[in-house]
mmCIF file of C-alpha atoms in Angstrom:
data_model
loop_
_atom_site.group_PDB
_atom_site.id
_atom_site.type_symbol
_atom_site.label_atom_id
_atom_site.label_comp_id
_atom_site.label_asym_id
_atom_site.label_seq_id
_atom_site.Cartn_x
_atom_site.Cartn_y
_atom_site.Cartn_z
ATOM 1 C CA UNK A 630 -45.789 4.466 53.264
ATOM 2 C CA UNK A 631 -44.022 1.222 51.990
ATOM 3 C CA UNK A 632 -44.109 -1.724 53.930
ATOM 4 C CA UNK A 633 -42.286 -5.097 53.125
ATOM 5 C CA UNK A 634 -42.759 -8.291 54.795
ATOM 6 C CA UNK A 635 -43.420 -11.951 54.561
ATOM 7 C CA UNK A 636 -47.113 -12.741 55.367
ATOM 8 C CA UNK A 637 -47.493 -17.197 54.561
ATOM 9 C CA UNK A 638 -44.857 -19.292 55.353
ATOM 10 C CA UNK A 639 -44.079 -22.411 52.406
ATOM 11 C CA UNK A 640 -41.085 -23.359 50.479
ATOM 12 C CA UNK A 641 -39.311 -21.172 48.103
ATOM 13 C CA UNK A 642 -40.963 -20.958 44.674
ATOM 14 C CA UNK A 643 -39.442 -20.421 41.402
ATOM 15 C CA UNK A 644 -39.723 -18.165 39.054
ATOM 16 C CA UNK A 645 -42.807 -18.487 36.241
ATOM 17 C CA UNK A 646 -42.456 -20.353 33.169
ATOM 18 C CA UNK A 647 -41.230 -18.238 29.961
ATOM 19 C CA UNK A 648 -43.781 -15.434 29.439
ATOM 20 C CA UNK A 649 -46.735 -16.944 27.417
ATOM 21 C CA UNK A 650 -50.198 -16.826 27.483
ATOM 22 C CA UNK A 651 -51.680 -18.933 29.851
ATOM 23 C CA UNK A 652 -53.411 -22.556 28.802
ATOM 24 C CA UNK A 653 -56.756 -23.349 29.417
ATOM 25 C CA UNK A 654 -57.785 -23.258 33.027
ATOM 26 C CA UNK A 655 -59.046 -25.622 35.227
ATOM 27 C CA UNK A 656 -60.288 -23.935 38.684
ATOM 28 C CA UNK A 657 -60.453 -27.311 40.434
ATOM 29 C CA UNK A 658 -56.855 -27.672 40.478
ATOM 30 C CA UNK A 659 -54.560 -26.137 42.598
ATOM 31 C CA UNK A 660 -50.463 -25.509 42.607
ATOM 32 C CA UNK A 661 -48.597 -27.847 44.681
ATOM 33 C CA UNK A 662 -46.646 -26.548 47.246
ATOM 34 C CA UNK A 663 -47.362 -23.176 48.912
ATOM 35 C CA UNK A 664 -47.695 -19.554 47.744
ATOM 36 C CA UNK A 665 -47.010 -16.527 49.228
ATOM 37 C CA UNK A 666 -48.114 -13.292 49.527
ATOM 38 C CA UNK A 667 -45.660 -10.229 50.456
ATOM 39 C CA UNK A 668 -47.468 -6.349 51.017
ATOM 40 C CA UNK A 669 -45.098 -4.231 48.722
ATOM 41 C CA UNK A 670 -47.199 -1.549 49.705
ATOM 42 C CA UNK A 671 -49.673 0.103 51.873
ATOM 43 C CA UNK A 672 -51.278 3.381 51.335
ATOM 44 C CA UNK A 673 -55.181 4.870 52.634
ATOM 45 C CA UNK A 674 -56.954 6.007 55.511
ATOM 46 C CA UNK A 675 -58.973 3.159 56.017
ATOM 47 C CA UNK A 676 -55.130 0.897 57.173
ATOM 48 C CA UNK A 677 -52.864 3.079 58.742
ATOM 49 C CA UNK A 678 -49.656 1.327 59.496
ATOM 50 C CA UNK A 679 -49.717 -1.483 61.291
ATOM 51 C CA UNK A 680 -53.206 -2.507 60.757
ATOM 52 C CA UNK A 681 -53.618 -4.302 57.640
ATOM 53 C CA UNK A 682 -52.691 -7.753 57.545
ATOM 54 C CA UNK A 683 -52.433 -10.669 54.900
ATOM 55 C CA UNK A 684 -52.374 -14.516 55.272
ATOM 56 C CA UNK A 685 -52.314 -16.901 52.129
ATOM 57 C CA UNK A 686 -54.760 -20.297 52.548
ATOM 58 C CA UNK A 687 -52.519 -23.151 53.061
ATOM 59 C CA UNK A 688 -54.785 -24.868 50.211
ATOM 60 C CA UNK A 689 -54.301 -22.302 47.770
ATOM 61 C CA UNK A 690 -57.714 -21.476 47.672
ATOM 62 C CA UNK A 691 -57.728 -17.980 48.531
ATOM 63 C CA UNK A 692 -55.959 -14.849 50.558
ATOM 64 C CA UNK A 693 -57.348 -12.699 53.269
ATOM 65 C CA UNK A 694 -56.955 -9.649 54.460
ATOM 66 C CA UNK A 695 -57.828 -8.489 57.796
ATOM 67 C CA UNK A 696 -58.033 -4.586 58.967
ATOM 68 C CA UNK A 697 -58.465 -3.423 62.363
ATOM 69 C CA UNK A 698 -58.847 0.279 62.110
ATOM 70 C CA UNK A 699 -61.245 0.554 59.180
ATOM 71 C CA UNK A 700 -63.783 2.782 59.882
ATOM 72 C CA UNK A 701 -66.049 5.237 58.402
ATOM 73 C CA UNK A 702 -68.753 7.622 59.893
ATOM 74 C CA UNK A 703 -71.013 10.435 59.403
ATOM 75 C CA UNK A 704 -72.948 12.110 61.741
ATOM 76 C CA UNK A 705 -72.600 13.568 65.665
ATOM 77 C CA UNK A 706 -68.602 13.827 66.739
ATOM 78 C CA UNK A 707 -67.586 13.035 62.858
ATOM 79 C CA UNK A 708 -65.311 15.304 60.803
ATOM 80 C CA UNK A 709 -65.825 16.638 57.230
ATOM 81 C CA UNK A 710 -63.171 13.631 55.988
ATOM 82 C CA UNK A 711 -64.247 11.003 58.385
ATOM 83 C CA UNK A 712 -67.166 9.690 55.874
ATOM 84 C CA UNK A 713 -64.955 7.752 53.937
ATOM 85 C CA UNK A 714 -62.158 5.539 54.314
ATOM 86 C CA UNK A 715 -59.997 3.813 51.454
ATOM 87 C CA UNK A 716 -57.148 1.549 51.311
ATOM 88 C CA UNK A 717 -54.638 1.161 48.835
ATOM 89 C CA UNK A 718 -52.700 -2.722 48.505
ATOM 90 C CA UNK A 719 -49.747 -3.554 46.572
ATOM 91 C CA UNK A 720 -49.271 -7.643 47.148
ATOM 92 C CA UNK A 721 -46.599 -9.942 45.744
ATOM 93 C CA UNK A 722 -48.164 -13.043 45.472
ATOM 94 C CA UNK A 723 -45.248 -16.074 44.888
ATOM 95 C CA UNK A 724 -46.779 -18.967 42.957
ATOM 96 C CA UNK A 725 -45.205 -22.215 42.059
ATOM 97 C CA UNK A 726 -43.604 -22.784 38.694
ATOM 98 C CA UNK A 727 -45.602 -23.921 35.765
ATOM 99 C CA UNK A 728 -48.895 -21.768 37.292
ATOM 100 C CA UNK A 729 -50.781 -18.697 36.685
ATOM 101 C CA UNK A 730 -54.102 -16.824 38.544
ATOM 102 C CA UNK A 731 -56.638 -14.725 38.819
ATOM 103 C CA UNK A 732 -59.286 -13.292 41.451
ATOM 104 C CA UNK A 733 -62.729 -14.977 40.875
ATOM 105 C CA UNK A 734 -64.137 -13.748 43.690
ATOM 106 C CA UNK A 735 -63.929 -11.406 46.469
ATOM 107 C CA UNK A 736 -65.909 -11.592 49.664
ATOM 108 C CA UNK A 737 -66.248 -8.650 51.968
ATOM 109 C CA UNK A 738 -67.560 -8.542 55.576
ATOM 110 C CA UNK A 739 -67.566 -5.776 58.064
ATOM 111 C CA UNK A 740 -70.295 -4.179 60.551
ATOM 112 C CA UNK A 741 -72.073 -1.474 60.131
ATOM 113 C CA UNK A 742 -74.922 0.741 62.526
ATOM 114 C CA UNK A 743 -76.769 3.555 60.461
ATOM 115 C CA UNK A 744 -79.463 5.531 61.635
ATOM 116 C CA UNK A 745 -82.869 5.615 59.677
ATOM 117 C CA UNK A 746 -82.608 8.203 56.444
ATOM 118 C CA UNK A 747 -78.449 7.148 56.671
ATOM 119 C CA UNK A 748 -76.716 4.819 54.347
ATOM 120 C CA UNK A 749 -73.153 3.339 53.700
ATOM 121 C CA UNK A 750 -70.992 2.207 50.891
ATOM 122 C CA UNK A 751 -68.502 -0.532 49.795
ATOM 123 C CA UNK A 752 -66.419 -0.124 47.069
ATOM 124 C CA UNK A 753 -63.896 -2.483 45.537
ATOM 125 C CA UNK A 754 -61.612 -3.175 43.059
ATOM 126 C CA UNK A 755 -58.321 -4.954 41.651
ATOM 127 C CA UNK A 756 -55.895 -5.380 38.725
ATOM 128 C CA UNK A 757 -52.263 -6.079 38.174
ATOM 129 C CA UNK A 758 -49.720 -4.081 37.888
ATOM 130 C CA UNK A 759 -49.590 -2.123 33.844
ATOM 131 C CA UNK A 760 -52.789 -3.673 33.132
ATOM 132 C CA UNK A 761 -56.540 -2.515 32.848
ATOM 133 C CA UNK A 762 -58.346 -2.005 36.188
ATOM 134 C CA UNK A 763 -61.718 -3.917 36.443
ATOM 135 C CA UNK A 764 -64.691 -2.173 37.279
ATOM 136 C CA UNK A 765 -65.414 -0.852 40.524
ATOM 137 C CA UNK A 766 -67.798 -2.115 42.015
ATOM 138 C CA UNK A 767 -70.195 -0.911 44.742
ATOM 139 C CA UNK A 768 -72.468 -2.464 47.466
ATOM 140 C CA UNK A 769 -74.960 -0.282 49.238
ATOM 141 C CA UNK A 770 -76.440 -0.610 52.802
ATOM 142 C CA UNK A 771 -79.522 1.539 53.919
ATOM 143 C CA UNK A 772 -80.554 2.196 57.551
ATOM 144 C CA UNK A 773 -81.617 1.890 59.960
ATOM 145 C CA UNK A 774 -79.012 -1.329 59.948
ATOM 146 C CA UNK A 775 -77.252 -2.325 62.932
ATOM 147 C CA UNK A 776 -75.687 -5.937 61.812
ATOM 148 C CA UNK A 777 -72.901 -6.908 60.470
ATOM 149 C CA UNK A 778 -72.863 -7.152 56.649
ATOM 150 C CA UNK A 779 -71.426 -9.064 53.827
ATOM 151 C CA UNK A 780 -70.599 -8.298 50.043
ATOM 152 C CA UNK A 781 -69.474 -10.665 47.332
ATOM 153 C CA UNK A 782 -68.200 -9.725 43.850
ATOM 154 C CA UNK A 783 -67.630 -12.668 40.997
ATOM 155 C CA UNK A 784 -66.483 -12.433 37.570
ATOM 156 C CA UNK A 785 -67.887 -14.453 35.276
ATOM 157 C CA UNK A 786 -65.151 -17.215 33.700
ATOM 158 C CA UNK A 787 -64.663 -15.576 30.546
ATOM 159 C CA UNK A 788 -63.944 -12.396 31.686
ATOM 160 C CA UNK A 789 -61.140 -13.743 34.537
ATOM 161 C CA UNK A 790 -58.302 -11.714 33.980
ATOM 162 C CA UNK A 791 -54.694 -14.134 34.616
ATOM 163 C CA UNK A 792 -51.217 -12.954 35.471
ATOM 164 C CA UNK A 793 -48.785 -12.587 32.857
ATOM 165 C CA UNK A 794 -46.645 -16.240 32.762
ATOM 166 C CA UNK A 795 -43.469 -15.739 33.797
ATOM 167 C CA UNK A 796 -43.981 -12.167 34.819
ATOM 168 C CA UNK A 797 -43.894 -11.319 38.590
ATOM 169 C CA UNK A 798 -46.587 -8.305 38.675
ATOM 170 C CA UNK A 799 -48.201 -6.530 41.613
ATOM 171 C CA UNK A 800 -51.431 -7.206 42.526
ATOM 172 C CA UNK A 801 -53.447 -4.020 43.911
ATOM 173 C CA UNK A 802 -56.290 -4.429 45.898
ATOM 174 C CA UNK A 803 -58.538 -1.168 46.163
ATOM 175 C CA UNK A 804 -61.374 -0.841 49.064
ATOM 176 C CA UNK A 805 -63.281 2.066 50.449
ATOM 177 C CA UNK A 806 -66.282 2.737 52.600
ATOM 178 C CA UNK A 807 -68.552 5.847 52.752
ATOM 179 C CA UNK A 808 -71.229 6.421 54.760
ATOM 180 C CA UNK A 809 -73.700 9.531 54.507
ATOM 181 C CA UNK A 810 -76.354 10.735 56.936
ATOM 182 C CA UNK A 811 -78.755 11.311 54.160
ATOM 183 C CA UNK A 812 -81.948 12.319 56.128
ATOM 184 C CA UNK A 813 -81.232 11.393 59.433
ATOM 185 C CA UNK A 814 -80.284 13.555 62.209
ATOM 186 C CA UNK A 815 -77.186 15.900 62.175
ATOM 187 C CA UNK A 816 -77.196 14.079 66.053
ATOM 188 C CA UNK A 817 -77.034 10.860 65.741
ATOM 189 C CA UNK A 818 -73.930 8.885 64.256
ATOM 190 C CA UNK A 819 -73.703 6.561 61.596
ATOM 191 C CA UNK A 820 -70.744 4.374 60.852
ATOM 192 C CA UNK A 821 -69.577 0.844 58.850
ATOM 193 C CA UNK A 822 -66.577 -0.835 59.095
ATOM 194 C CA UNK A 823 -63.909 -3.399 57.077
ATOM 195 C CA UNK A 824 -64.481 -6.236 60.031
ATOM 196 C CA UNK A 825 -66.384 -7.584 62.528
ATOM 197 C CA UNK A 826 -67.711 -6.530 66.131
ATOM 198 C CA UNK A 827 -65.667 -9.520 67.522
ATOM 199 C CA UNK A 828 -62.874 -9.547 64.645
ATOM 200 C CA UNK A 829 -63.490 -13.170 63.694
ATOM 201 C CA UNK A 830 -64.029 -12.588 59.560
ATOM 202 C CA UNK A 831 -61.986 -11.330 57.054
ATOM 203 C CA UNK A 832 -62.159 -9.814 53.300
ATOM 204 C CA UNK A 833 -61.497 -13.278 51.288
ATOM 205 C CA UNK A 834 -59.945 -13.309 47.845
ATOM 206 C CA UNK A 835 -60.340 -16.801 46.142
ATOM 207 C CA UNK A 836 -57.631 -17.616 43.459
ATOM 208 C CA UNK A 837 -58.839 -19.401 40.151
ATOM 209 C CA UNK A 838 -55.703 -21.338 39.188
ATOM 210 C CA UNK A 839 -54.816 -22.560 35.275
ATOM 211 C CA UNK A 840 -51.303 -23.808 33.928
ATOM 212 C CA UNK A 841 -49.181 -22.617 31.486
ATOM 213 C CA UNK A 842 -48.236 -24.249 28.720
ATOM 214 C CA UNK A 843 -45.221 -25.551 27.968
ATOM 215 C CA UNK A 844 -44.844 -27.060 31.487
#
């Protein structure tokens, strides 16, 4: 499923400065103007259409994305596939001239209610388009847990991986939840989810910005 639409709204941007590598960065400064982020793509269990969205920061800082049907379980009512949810992201993200980034960090929130002897899983990860994908990492949650919960991955500064200058690549964002019932009873349900009880937080990408040279 391909889905193609404008998600921040901002002046047009130009294209990237000729392709070299980037100069040294400075994360405290950020692009003038306004980026923008398009979803090229949409693909997973955990966002069927329609229930994925994405909204640039109009400071730069960072991108979110919000789900509303992201939900895995395990236990009574649930069905041999419902224990885990992924979702697939292909973004377009529009910077001004002159600037490169990278993901520094990535926060993840959701809500989660696992029985004792249950436990659930967060899995991330993200890399541009014909390059390396970083790690994946995982966050686990052991019941009984009936809260909402929070996950945060950073890479260290030397290990940031930019965008190309003056290449327009795609960034994909990988997530996925699993929860098992472990040693809890086949009765009783378990589940986590990629938002909030009240809908009011949202997985947070924050940009680290650096210029490239020749600007």
């Amino acid at each position: 499923m391909v889905l193609r639409r404008k998600l921040a709204v901002g002046t047009a941007v130009a294209a990237l400065s000729a392709l070299a590598l980037p100069a040294q960065a400075d994360t405290a400064t950020y692009p003038p103007g306004r980026i923008t982020v398009d979803v090229v793509g949409v693909n997973g269990s955990g966002c069927p259409q329609g229930t994925a969205s994405v909204a640039a920061a109009s400071d730069n800082t960072s991108f979110t994305v919000t789900y509303s049907n992201y939900l895995a379980q395990a236990g009574a009512g649930s069905s041999g596939t419902d224990f885990r949810k992924n979702c697939q992201l292909a973004l377009q993200i529009h910077v001004p001239q002159g600037f490169t980034y990278a993901i520094a960090r990535a926060d993840y929130r959701g809500f989660a209610h696992l029985q004792r002897g249950a436990y659930g899983q967060e899995r991330a990860n993200y890399y541009f388009q014909g390059m390396a994908q970083t790690a994946r990492t995982a966050h686990q949650f052991n019941g009984p847990y009936s809260d909402n919960w929070q996950a945060s991955d950073q890479t260290d500064y030397a290990d940031l991986v930019f965008a190309p200058c003056g290449e327009e690549r795609n960034l994909n964002v990988n997530t996925e939840l699993r929860v098992y019932p472990g040693s809890s009873s086949p009765q009783s349900l378990s589940f986590m989810s990629m938002d909030s009880t009240d809908g009011s937080v949202s997985t947070v990408y924050h940009f680290a910005w650096k210029e490239c040279p020749g600007v």
